[in-house]
The first five atom37 places (N, CA, C, CB, O) and aatype in JSON, in Angstrom:
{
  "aatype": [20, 20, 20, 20, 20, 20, 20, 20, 20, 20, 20, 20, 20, 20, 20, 20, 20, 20, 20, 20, 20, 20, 20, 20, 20, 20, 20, 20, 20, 20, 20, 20, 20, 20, 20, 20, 20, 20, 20, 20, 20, 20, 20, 20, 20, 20, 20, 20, 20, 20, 20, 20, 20, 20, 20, 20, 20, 20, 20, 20, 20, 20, 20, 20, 20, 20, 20, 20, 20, 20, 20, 20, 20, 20, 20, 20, 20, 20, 20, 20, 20, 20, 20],
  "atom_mask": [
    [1, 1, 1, 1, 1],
    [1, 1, 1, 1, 1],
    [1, 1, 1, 1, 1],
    [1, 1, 1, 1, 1],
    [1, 1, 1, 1, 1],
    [1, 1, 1, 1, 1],
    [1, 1, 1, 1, 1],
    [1, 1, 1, 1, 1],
    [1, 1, 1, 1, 1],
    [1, 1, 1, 1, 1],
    [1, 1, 1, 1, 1],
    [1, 1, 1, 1, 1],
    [1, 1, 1, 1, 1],
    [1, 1, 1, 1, 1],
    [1, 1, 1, 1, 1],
    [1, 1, 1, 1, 1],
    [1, 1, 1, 1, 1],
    [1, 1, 1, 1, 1],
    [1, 1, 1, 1, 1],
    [1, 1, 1, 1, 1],
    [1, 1, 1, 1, 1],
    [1, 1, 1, 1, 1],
    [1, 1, 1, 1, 1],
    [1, 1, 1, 1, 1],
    [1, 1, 1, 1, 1],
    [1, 1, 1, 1, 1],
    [1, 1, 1, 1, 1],
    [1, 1, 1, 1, 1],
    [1, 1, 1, 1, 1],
    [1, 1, 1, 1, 1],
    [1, 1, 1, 1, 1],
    [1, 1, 1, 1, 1],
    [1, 1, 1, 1, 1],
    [1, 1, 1, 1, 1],
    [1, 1, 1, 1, 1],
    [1, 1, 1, 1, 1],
    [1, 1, 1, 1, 1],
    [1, 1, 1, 1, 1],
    [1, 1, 1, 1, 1],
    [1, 1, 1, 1, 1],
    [1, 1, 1, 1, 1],
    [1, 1, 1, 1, 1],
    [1, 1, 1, 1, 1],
    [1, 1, 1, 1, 1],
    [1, 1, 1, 1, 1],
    [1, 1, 1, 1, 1],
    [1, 1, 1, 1, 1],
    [1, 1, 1, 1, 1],
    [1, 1, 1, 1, 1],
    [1, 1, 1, 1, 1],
    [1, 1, 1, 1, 1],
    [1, 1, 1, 1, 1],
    [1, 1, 1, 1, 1],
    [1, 1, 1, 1, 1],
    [1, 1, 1, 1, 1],
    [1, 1, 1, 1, 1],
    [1, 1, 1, 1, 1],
    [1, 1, 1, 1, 1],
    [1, 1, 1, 1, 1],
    [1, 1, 1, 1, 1],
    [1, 1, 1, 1, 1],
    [1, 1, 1, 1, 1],
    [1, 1, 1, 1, 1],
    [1, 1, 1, 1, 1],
    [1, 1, 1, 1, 1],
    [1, 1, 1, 1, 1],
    [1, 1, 1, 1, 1],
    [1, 1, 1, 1, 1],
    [1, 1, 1, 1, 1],
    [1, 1, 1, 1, 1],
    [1, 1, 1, 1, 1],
    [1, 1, 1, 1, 1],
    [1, 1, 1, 1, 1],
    [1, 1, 1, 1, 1],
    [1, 1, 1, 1, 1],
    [1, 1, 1, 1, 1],
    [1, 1, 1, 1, 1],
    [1, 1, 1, 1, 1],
    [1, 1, 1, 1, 1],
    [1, 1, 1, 1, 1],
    [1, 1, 1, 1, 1],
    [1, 1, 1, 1, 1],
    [1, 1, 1, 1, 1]
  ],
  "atom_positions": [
    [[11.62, 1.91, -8.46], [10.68, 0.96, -7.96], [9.44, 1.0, -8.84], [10.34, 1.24, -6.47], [9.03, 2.04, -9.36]],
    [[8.87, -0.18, -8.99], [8.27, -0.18, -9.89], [6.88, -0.92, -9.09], [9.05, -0.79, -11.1], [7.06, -1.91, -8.39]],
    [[5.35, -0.24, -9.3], [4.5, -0.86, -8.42], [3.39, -0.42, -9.19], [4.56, -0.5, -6.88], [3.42, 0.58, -9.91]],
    [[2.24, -1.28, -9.01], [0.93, -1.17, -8.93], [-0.15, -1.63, -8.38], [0.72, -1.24, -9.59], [0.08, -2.61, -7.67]],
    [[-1.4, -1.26, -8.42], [-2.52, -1.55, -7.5], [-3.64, -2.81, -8.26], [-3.34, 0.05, -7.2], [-3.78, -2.73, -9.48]],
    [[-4.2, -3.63, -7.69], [-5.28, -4.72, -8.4], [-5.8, -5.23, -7.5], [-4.82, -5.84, -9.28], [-5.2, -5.93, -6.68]],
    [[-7.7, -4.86, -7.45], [-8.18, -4.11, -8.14], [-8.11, -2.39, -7.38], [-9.52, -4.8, -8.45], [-7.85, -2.02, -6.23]],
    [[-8.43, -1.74, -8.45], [-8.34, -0.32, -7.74], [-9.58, 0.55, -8.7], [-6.46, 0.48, -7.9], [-9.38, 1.03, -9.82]],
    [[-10.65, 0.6, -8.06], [-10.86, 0.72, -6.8], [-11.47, -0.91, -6.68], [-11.84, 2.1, -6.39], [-11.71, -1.74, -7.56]],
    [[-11.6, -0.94, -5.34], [-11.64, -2.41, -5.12], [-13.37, -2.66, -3.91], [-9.73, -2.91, -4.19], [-14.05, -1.77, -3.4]],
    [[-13.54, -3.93, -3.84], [-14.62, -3.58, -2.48], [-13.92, -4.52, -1.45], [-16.55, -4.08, -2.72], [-14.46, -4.31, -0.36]],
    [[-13.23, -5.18, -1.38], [-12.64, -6.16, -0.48], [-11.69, -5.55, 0.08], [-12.18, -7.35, -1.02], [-11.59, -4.75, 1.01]],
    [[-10.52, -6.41, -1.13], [-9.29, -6.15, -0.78], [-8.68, -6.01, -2.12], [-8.7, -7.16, 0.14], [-9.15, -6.48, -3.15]],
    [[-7.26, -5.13, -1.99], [-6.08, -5.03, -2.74], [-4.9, -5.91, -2.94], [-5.66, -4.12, -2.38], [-4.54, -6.58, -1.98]],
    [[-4.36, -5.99, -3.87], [-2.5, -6.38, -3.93], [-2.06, -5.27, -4.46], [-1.84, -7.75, -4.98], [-2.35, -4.69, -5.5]],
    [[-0.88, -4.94, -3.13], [-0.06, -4.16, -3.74], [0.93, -5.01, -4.34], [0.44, -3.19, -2.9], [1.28, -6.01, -3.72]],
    [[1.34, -4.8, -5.27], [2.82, -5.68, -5.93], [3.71, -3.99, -6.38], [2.3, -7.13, -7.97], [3.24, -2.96, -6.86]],
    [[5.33, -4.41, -5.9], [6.12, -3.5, -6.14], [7.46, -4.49, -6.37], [6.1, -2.36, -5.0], [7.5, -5.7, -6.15]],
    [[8.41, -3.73, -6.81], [9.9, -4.51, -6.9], [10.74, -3.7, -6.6], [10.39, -5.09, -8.2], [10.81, -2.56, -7.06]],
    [[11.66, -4.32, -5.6], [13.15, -3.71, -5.37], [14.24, -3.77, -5.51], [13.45, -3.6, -4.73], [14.72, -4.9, -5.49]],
    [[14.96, -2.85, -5.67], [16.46, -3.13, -6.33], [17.26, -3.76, -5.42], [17.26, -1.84, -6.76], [18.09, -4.57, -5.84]],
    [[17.14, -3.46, -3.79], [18.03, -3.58, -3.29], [17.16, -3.79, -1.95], [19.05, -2.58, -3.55], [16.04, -3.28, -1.84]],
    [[17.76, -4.62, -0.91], [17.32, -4.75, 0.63], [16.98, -3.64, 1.43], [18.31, -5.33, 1.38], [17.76, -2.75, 1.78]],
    [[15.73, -3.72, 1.73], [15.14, -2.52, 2.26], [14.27, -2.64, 2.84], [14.82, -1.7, 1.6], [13.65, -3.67, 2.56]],
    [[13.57, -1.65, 4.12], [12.91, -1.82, 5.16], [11.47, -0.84, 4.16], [13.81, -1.2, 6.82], [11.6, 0.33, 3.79]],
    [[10.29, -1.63, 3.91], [9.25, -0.72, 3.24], [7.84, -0.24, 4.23], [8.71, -1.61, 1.87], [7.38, -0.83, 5.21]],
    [[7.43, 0.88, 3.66], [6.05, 1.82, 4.12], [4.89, 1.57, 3.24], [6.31, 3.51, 4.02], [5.22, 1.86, 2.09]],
    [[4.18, 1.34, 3.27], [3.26, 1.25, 2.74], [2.01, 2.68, 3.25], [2.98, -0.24, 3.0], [1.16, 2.09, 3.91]],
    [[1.7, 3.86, 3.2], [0.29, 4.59, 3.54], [-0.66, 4.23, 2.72], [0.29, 6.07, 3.48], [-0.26, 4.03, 1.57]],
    [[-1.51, 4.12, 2.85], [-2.77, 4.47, 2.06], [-3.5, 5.63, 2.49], [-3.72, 3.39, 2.08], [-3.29, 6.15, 3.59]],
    [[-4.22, 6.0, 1.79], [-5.16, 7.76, 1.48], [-6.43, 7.56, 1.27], [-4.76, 8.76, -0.01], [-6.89, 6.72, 0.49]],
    [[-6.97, 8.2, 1.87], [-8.5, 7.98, 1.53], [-8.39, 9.2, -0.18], [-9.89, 8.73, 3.34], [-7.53, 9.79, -0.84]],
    [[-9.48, 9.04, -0.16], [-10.06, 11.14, -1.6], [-9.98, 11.89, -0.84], [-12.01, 11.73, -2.49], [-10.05, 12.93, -1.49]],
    [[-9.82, 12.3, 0.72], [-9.54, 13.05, 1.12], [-7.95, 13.58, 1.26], [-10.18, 12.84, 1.87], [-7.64, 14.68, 1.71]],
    [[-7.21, 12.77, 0.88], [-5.7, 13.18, 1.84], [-5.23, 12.2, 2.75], [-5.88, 14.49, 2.86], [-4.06, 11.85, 2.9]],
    [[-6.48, 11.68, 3.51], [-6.03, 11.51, 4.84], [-5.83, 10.48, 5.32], [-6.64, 11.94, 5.58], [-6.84, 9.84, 5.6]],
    [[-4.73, 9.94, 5.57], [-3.81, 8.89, 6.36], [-5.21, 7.71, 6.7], [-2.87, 9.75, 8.12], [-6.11, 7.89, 7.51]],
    [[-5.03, 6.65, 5.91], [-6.14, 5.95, 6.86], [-5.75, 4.55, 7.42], [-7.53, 5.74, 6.04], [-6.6, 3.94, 8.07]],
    [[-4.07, 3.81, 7.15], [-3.64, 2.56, 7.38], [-2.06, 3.08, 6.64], [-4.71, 1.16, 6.63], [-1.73, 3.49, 5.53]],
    [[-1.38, 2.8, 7.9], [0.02, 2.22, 7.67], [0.55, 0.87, 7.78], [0.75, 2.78, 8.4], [0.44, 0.31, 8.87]],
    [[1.11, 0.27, 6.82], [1.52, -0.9, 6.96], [3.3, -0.74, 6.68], [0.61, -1.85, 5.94], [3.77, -0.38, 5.6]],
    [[4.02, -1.05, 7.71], [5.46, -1.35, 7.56], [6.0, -2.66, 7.47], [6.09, -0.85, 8.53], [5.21, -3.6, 7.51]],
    [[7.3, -2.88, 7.35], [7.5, -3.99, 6.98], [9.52, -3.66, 7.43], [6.74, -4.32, 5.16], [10.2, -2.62, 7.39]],
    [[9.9, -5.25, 7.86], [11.63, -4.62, 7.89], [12.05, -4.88, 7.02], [12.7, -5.01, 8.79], [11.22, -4.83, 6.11]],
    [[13.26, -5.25, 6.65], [14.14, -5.42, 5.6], [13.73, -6.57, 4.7], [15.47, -5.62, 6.11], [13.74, -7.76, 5.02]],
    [[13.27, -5.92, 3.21], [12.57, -6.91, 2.58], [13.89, -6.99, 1.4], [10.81, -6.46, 2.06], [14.56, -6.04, 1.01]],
    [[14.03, -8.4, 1.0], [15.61, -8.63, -0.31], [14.85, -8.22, -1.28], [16.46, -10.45, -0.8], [13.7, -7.81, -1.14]],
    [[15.46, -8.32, -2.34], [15.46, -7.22, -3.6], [14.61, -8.36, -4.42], [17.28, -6.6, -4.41], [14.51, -9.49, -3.95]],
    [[14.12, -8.07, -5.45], [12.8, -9.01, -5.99], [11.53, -8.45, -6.39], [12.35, -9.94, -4.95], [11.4, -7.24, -6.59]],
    [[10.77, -9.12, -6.49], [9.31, -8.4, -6.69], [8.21, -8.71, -5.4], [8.58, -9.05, -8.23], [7.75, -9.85, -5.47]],
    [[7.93, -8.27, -4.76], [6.48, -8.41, -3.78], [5.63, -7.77, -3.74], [6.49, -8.39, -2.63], [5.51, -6.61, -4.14]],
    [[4.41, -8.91, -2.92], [3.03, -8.43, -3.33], [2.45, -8.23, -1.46], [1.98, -9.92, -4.57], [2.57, -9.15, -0.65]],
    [[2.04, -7.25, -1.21], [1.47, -6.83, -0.03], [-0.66, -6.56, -0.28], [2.54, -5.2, 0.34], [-1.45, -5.97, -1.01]],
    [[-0.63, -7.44, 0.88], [-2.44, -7.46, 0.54], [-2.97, -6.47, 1.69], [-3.38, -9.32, 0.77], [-2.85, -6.49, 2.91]],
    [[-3.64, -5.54, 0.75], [-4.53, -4.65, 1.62], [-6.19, -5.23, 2.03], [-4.64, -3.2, 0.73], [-6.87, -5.62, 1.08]],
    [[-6.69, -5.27, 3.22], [-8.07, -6.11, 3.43], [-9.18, -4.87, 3.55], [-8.04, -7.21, 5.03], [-10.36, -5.06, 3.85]],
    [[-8.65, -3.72, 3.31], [-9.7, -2.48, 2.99], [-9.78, -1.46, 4.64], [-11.64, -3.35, 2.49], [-9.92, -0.24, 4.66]],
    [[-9.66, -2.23, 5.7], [-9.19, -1.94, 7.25], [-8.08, -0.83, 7.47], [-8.56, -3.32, 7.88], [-6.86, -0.93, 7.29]],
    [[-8.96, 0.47, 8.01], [-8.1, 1.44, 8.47], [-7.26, 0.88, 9.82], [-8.98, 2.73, 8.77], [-7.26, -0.27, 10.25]],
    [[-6.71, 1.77, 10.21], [-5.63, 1.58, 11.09], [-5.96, 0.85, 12.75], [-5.02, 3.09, 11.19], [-5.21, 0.28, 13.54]],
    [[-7.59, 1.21, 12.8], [-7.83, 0.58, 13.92], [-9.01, -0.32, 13.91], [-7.91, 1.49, 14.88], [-9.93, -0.5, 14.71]],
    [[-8.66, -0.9, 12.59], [-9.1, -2.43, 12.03], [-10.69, -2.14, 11.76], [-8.83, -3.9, 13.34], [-11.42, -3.12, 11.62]],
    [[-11.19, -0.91, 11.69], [-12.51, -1.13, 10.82], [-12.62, -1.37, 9.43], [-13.24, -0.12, 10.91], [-11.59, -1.22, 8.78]],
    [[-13.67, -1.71, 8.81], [-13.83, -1.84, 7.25], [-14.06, -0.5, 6.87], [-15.03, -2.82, 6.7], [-15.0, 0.22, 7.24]],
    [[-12.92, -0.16, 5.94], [-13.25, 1.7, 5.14], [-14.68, 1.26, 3.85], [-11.07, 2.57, 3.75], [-14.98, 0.11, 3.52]],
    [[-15.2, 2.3, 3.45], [-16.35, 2.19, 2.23], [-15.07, 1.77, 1.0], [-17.47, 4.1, 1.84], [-13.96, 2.22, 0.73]],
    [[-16.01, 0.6, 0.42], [-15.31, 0.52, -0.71], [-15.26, 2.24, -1.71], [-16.12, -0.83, -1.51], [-16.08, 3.15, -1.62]],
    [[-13.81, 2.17, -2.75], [-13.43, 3.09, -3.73], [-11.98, 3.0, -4.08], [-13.76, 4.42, -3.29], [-11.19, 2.06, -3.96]],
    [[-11.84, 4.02, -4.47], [-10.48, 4.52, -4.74], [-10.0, 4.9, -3.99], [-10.24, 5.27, -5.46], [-10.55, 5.91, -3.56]],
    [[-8.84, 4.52, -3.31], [-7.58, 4.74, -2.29], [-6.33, 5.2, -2.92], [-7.18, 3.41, -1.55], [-6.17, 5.02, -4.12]],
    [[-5.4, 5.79, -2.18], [-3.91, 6.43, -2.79], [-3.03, 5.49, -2.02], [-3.49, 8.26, -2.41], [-3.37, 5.27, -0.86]],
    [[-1.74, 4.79, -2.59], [-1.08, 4.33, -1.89], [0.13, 4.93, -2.11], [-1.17, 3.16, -1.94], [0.29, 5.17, -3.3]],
    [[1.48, 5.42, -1.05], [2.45, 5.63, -1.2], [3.39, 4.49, -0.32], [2.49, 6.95, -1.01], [3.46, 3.92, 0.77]],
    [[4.0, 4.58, -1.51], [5.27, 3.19, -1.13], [6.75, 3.86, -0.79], [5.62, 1.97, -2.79], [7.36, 4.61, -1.55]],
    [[7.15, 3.48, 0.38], [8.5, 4.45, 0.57], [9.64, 2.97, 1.23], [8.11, 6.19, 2.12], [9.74, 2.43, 2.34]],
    [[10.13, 2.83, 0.3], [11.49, 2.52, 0.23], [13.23, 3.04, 0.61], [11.38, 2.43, -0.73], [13.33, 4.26, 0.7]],
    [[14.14, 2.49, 0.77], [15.45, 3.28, 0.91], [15.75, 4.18, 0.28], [16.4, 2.73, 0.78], [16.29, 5.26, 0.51]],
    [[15.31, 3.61, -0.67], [16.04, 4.14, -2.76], [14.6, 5.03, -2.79], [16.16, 2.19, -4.77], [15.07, 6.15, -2.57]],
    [[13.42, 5.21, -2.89], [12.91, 5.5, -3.68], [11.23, 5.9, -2.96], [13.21, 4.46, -4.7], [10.95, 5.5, -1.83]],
    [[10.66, 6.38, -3.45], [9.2, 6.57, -2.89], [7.97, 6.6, -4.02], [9.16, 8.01, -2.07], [8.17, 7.51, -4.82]],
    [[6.99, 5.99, -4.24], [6.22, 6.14, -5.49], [4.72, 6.18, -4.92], [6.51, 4.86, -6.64], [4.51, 5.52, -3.9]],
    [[3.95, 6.71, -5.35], [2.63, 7.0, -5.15], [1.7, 6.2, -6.58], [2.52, 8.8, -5.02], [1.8, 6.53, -7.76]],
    [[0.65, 4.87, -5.91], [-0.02, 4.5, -6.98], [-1.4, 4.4, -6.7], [0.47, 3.38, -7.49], [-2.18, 4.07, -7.59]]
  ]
}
């Protein structure tokens, strides 16, 4: 799987864009600089292709995080990548 982040670090919002080989249900976490879990975004069975998932900067219980640098891990069937 092949993915990256724009812009990163950002003050708004993100696109994640990634591509998949094959039909698959995807995870999206994001990380604060600390480690720590701050928005999960799932998704079900997405077909194989390239997609773009928009992050609006909103932790998990819809506040605005400080703009920076965030970690995203992408977990797929096939595969898991951290960008």
């Amino acid at each position: 799987m092949d993915a990256s982040a724009r812009p990163n670090p950002f003050r708004v919002s993100t696109a994640i864009r990634f591509n998949l080989p094959t039909v698959s249900p995807v995870e999206l976490h994001f990380h604060n600089a600390l480690g720590q879990r701050v928005r999960t975004v799932s998704t079900s069975g997405l077909p194989p292709g390239n997609h773009v998932v928009r992050w609006d900067g909103r932790d998990d219980a819809g506040r605005r995080l400080a703009p920076g640098v965030y970690l995203c891990r992408i977990r797929s069937a096939d595969s898991e990548r951290s960008i």
